[in-house]
XYZ file of C-alpha atoms in Angstrom:
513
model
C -129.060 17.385 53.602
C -131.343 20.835 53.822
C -131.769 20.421 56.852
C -128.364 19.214 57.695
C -126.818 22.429 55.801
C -129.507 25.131 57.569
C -128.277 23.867 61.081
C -124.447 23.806 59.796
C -125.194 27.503 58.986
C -127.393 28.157 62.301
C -124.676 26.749 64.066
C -122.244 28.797 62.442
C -124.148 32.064 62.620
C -125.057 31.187 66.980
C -120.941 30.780 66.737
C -120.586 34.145 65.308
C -122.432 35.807 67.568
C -121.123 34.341 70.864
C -117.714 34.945 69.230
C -118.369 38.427 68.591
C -120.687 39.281 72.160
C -117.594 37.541 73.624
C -115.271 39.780 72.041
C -117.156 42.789 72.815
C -117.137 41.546 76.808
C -113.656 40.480 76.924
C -112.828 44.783 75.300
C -115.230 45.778 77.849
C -113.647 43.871 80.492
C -110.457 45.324 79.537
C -111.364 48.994 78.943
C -113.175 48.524 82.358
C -110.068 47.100 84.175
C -107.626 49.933 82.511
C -109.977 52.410 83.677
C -109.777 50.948 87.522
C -105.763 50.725 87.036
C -105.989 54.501 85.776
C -108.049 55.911 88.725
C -106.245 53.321 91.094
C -104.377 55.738 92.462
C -106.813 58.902 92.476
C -109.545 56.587 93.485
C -107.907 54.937 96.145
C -106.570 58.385 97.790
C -109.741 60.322 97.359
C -111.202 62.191 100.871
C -108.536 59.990 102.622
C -104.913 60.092 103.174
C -102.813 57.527 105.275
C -101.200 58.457 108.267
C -97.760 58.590 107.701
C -95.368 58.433 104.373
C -92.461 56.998 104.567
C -89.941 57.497 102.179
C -86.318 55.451 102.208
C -83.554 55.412 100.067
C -80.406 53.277 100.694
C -77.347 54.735 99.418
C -75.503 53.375 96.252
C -78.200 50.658 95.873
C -77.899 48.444 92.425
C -81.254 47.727 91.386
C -79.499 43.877 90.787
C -78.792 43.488 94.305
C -82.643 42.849 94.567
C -81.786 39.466 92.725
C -77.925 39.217 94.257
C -79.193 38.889 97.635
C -82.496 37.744 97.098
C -81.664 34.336 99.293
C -80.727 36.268 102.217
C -83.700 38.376 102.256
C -85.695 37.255 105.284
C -87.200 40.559 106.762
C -87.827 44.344 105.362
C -87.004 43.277 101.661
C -88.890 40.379 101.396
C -91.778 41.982 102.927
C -91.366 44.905 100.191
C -90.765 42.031 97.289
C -94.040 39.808 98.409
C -96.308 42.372 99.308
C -95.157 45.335 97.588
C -95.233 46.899 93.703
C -91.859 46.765 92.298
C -90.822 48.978 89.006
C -87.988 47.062 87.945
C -86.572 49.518 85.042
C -86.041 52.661 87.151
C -83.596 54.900 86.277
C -81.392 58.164 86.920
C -82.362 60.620 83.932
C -79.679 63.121 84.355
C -75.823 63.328 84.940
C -73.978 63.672 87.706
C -75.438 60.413 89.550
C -74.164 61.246 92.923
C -75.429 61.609 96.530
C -76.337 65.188 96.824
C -78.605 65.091 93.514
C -80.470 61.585 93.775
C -81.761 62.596 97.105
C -83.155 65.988 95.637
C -84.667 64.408 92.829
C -86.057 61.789 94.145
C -87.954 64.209 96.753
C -88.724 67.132 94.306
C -89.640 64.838 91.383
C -87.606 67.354 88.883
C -83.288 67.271 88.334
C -80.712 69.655 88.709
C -81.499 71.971 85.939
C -84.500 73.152 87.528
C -83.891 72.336 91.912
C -80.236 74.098 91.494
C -78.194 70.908 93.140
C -75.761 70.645 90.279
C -73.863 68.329 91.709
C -72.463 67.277 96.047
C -70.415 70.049 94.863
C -71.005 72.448 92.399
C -69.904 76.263 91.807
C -71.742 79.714 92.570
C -69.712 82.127 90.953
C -66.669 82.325 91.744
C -66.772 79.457 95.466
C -67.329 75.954 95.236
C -70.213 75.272 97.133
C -71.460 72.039 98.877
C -74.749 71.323 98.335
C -76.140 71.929 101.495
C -73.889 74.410 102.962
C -75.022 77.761 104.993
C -72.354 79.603 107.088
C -75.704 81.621 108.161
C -76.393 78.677 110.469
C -74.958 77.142 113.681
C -74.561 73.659 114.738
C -77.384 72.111 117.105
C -76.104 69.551 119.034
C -72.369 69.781 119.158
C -69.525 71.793 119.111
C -68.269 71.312 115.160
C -69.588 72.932 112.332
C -70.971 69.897 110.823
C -74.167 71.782 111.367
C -73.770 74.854 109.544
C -76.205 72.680 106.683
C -79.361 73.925 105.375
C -81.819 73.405 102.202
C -81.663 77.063 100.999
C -79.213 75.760 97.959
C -82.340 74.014 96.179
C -84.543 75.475 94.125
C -87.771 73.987 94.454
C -89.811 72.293 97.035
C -89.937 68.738 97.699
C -93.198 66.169 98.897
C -92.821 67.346 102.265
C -93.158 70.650 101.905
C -96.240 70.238 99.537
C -97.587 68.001 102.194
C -97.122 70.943 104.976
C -98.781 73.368 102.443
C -101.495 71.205 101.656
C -102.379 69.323 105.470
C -102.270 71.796 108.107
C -100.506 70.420 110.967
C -98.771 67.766 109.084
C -94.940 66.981 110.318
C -92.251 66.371 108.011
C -88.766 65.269 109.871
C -85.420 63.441 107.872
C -83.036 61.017 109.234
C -79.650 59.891 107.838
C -76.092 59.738 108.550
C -75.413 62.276 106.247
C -76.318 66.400 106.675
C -77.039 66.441 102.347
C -79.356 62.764 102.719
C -81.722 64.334 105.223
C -81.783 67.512 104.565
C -82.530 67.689 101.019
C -85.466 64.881 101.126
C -87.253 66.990 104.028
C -87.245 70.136 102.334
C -87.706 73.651 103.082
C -90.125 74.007 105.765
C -89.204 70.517 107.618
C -90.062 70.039 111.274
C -86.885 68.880 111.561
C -83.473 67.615 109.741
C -80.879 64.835 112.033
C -77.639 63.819 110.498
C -74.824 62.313 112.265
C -71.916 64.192 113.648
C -68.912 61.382 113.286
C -66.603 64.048 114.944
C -68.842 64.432 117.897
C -70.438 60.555 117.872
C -74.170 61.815 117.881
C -77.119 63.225 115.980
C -77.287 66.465 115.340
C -79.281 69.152 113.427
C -78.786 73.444 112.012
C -80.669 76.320 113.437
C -82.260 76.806 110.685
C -84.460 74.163 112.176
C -84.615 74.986 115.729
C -82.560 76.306 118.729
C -81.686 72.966 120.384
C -82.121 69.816 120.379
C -85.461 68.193 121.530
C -85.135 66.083 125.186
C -85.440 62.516 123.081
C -82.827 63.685 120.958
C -80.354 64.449 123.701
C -81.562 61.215 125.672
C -80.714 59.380 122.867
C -77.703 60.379 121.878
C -76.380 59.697 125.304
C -77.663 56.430 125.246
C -75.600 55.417 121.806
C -72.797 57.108 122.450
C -68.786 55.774 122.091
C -69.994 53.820 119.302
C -66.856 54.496 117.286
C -66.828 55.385 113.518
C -70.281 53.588 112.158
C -69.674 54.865 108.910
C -68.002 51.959 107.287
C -70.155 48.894 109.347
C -73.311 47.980 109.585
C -73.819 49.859 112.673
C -74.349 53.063 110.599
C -77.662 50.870 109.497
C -78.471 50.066 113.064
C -78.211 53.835 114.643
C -80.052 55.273 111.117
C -82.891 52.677 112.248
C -82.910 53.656 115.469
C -83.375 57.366 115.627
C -85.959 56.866 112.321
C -88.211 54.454 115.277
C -87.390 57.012 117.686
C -88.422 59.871 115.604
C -91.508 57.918 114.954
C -92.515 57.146 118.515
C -91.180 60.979 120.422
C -92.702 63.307 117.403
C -96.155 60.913 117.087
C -95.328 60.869 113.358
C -98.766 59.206 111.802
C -100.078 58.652 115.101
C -102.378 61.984 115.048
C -105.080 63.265 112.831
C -103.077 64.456 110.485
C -100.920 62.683 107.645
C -96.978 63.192 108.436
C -94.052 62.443 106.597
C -90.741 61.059 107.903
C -87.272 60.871 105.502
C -85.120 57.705 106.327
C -82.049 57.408 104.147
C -79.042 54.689 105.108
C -76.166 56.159 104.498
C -73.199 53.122 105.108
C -74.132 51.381 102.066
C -72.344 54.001 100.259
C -69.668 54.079 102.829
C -68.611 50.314 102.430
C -69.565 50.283 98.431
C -66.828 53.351 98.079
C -64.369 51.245 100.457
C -65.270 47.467 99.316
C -66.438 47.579 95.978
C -69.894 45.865 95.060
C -69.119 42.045 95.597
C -67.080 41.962 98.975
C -68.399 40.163 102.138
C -68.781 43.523 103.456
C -71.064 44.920 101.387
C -73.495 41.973 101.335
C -73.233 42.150 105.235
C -74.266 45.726 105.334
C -77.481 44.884 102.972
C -78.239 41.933 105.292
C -78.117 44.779 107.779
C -81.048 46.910 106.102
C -82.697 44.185 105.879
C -83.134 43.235 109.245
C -83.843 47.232 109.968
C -86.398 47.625 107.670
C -88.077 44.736 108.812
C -87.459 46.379 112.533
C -88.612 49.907 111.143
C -92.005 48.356 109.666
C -92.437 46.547 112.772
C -92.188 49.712 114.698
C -94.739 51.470 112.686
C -97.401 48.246 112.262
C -97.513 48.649 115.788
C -97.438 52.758 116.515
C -99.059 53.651 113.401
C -101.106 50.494 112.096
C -100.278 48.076 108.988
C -101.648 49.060 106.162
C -101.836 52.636 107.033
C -98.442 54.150 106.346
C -97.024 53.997 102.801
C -93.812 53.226 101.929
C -91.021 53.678 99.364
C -88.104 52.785 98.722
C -85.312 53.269 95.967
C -81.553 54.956 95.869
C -79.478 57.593 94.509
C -77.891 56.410 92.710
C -76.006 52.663 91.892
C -72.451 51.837 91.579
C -69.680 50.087 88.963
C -67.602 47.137 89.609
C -64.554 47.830 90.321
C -62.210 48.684 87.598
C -59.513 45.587 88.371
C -62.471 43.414 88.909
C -63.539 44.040 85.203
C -59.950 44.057 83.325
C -59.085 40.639 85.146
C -62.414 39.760 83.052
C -61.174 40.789 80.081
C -64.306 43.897 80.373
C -62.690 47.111 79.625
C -62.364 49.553 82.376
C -59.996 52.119 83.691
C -59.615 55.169 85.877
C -59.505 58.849 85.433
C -58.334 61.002 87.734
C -59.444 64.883 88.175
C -56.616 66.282 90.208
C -54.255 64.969 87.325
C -56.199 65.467 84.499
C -56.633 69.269 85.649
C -53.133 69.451 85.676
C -52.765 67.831 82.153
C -55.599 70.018 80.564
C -54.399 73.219 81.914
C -50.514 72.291 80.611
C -52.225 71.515 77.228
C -53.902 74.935 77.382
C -50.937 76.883 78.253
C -48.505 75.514 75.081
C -51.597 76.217 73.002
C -52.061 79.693 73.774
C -48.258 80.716 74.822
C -49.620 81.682 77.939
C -49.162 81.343 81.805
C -52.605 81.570 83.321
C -54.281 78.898 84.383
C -57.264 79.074 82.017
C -58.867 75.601 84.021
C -60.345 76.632 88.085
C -60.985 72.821 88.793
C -63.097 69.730 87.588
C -65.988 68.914 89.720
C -67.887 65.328 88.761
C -66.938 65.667 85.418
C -67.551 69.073 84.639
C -64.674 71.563 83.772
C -65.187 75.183 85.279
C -63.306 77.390 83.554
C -61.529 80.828 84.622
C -63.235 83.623 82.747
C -61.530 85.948 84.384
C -58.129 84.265 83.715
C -59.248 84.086 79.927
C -60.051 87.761 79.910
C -56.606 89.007 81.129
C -55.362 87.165 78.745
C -57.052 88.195 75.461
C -58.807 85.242 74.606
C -62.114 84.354 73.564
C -63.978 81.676 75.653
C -65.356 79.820 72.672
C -62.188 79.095 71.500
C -60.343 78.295 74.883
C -63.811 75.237 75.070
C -62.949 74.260 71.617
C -59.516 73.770 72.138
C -60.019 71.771 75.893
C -62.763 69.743 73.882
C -60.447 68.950 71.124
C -57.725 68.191 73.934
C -60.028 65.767 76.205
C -61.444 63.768 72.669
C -57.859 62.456 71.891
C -57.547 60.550 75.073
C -59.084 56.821 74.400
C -60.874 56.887 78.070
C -63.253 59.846 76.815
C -66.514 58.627 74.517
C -67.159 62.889 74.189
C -66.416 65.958 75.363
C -69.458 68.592 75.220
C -69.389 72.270 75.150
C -72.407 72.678 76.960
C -73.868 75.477 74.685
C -73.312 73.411 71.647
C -74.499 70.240 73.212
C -77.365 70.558 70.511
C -75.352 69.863 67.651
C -72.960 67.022 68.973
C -73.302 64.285 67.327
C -74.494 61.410 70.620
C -77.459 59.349 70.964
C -80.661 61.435 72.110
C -80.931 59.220 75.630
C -77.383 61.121 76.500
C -77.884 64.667 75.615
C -81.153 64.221 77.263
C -79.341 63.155 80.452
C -77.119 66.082 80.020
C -79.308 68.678 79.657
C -81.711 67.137 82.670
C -78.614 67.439 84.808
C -77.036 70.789 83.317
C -78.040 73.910 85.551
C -76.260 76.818 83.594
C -75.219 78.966 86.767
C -73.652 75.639 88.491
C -72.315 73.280 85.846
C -69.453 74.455 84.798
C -68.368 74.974 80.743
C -67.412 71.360 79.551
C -68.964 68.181 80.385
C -66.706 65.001 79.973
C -68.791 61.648 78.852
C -66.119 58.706 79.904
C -66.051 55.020 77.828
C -68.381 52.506 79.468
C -66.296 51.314 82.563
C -64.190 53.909 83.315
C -65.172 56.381 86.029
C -63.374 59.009 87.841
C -61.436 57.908 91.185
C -59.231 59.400 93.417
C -58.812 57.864 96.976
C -56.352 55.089 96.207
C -56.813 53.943 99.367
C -60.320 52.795 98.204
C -58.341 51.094 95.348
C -60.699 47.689 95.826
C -63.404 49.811 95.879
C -65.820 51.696 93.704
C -67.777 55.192 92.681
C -70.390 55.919 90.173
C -71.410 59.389 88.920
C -72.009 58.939 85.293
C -74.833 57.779 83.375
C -74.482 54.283 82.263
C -76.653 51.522 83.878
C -74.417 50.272 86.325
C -74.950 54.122 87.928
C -78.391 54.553 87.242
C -80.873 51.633 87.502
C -82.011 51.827 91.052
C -84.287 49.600 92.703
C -88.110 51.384 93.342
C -90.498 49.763 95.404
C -94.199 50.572 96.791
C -95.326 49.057 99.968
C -98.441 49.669 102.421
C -101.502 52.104 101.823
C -103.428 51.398 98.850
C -100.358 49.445 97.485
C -101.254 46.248 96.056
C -98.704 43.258 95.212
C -97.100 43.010 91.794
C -94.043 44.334 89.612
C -93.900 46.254 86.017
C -91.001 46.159 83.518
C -91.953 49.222 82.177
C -89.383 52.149 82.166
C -89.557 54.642 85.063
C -87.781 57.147 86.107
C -86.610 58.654 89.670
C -88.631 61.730 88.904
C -92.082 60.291 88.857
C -91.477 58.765 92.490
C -92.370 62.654 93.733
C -95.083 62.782 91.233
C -96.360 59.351 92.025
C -96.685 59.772 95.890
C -98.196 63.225 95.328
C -100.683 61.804 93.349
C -101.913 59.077 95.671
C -102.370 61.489 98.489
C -104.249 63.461 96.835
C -102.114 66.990 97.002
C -99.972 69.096 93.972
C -96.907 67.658 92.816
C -93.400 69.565 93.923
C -93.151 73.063 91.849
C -90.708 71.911 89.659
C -91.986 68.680 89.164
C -91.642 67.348 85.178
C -92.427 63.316 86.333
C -95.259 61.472 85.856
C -97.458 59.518 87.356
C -96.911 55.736 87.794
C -99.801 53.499 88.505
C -99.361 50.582 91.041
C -101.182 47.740 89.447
């Protein structure tokens, strides 16, 4: 029985051990393997860059359109989904979620109260400004003034321009429909910005760029001309593809010694979402679309560039709601709010408070009341007052959650996430006074023409969780759940190859493993 009992306890004490040397392997294991996934990126990028960086976003993109359409996937998203790194909780951290701002902050890895785009429109004293709108410039390409577009309305630089400053040489060029979706992603000291002239039915660009076109541009806008309005089909997709491979194979983008950059955003997504709404035939038609041209677009560059040695992403600006019918025959609360009428409304209520005849209201832009100072001035009233009475007005209608004063936003009572959202987005010489927060489901909409259709702008989920996926150099296959945000795309990408973030930058670094 001694003898039985000392080998009980040997055994027990040889058990001990091996449990506690395994232990200590399996920690170093793991400490070794969260070390590799923290210098993945650094690591991978170090003394080498790839050739070209590619960066796409597809206009209006739910993130759950990944999963909607999943079946239909048979080119450029299943290639991202299979062999790509998807970050599946990605969203919008600041308010307006529109166009003109998704595509700077996805670029400049920072939001609107620090690159200035407040909005597609915004104010600068006393004009309403589009976001990428310089009457110092002339039209390239055509005879309309869809060209008079430049970046000099944002604020900071984007990865392009860090990428110029960093890799002498280097060429930076964006492509999209729209003047505000290539433009803005490029950045300051682009090669080159293309947007499409609907007017005119080609591509054109802004002398703030160059004096005319290039002899590939001009060939190939006369070889796709008379294609009609491509807006609102999938032919938008088609064209946007094509002059992103042609811009690829005329400029040698990735194809020298250097690392270039090219912009691609598609642009008709948007255009049928607005018109359609999120679950027509139309709209899964155009997605079926992009994913044919991506698969077309990576094609392209496995063959001029080389697989494996361009990286890719992908995400949107922003998402979209359901339409509003959709949801009431559902029994899911949702409604409209309009801005032209609700200006109206407000400045009436104004008016019978104050016994006056001013207009104390100059318009509502995504939300955001600008009011009149000068208006208020003439007529003896103090501005704190004038906010406190519109936010007191706009809280008794059931559609509005909140009004905010933006200079008290601190002390209204909302969940942190919000007023962080707000104060990401709020840029205090272009936002305006009051900031409207609407009840889940309702959104502003005006075209009733587009009454099947939808919008977004705000900052609920439906708006803001966009799809963001990783694909090529040093990208490795897999997906995360963690929460993202659009701002550490710029941050991300920067990181990888090796050169300083954007200078506003405030994202951080996501690791692809």
């Amino acid at each position: 029985m001694n003898v039985i009992w000392v080998s009980y306890l040997c055994t027990r004490k040889i058990i001990y051990i091996l449990h506690l040397s395994m232990n200590k392997f399996r920690s170093f294991v793991l400490v070794l393997l969260a070390l590799m996934g923290l210098t993945s990126v650094s690591a991978a990028s170090e003394g080498k860059r790839p050739k070209l960086i590619v960066g796409i976003v597809v206009d209006q993109m739910r993130w759950d359109y990944l999963q909607r359409y999943q079946d239909k996937w048979q080119g450029g998203f299943q290639r991202l989904l299979s062999d790509g790194f998807s970050y599946d909780n990605t969203y919008l951290c600041y308010v307006p979620t529109v166009t003109g701002v998704g595509h700077a902050s996805i670029f400049t890895g920072t939001t609107p109260a620090i690159h200035g785009i407040a909005g597609n429109d915004f104010r600068k004293g006393d004009d309403i400004v589009y976001c990428t709108d310089d009457h110092s410039v002339k039209t390239v390409g055509s005879n309309t003034a869809a060209g008079e577009m430049s970046p000099r309305n944002m604020l900071t630089t984007t990865i392009g321009d860090q990428l110029k400053l960093a890799v002498p040489g280097a060429k930076v060029v964006g492509v999209s429909l729209k003047d505000r979706a290539s433009i803005l992603p490029a950045g300051h000291s682009a090669d080159a910005a293309y947007w499409f002239d609907n007017d005119a039915g080609c591509f054109i660009t802004s002398s703030y760029y160059m004096d005319k076109l290039p002899k590939w541009v001009d060939r190939f806008n006369a070889e796709h001309r008379d294609l009609g309005d491509v807006k609102y089909t999938p032919k938008g997709i088609v064209i946007t593809a094509d002059m992103a491979i042609a811009t690829v194979e005329n400029e040698k983008l990735g194809q020298r010694d250097v690392t270039d950059m090219i912009t691609v955003s598609f642009s008709s997504t948007d255009y049928v979402g607005h018109k359609y709404g999120t679950r027509s035939p139309q709209t899964e038609e155009v997605y079926v679309e992009v994913d044919r041209q991506l698969e077309r677009l990576f094609t392209a560059l496995d063959t001029k560039v080389g697989k494996g040695e361009y990286l890719v992403f992908l995400t949107a600006d922003h998402a979209a709601a359901h339409n509003y019918i959709e949801m009431q025959e559902r029994k899911i609360p949702a409604g409209i709010w309009r801005e032209e009428t609700e200006l109206d409304n407000a400045n009436a209520a104004l008016k019978s408070k104050f016994g006056i005849n001013s207009n104390l209201i100059k318009s509502i832009i995504e939300y955001r009341f600008y009011l009149d100072e000068k208006a208020i001035n003439e007529s003896s009233l103090d501005i704190d007052k004038v906010k406190s009475e519109l936010v007191n007005y706009l809280e008794k209608d059931e559609r509005v959650m909140a009004a905010i004063d933006f200079e008290h936003l601190c002390s209204y009572p909302l969940p942190e996430a919000i007023k962080n959202r707000i104060i990401m987005g709020y840029n205090h010489r272009r936002s305006g006074d009051v900031m409207v927060i609407l009840q889940p489901g309702y959104y502003a909409f005006e075209a009733k023409s587009f009454e099947k259709g939808t919008t977004h702008g705000v900052w609920y989920p439906y708006d803001s969780h966009i799809p963001l996926l990783f694909y090529g150099w040093h990208v490795n296959a897999g997906h995360s759940s963690s929460n993202t945000q659009v701002i550490d795309i710029a941050t991300t990408v920067c990181s990888m190859i090796s050169i300083q973030q954007p200078n506003g930058s405030v994202g951080n670094v996501l690791y692809l493993h």
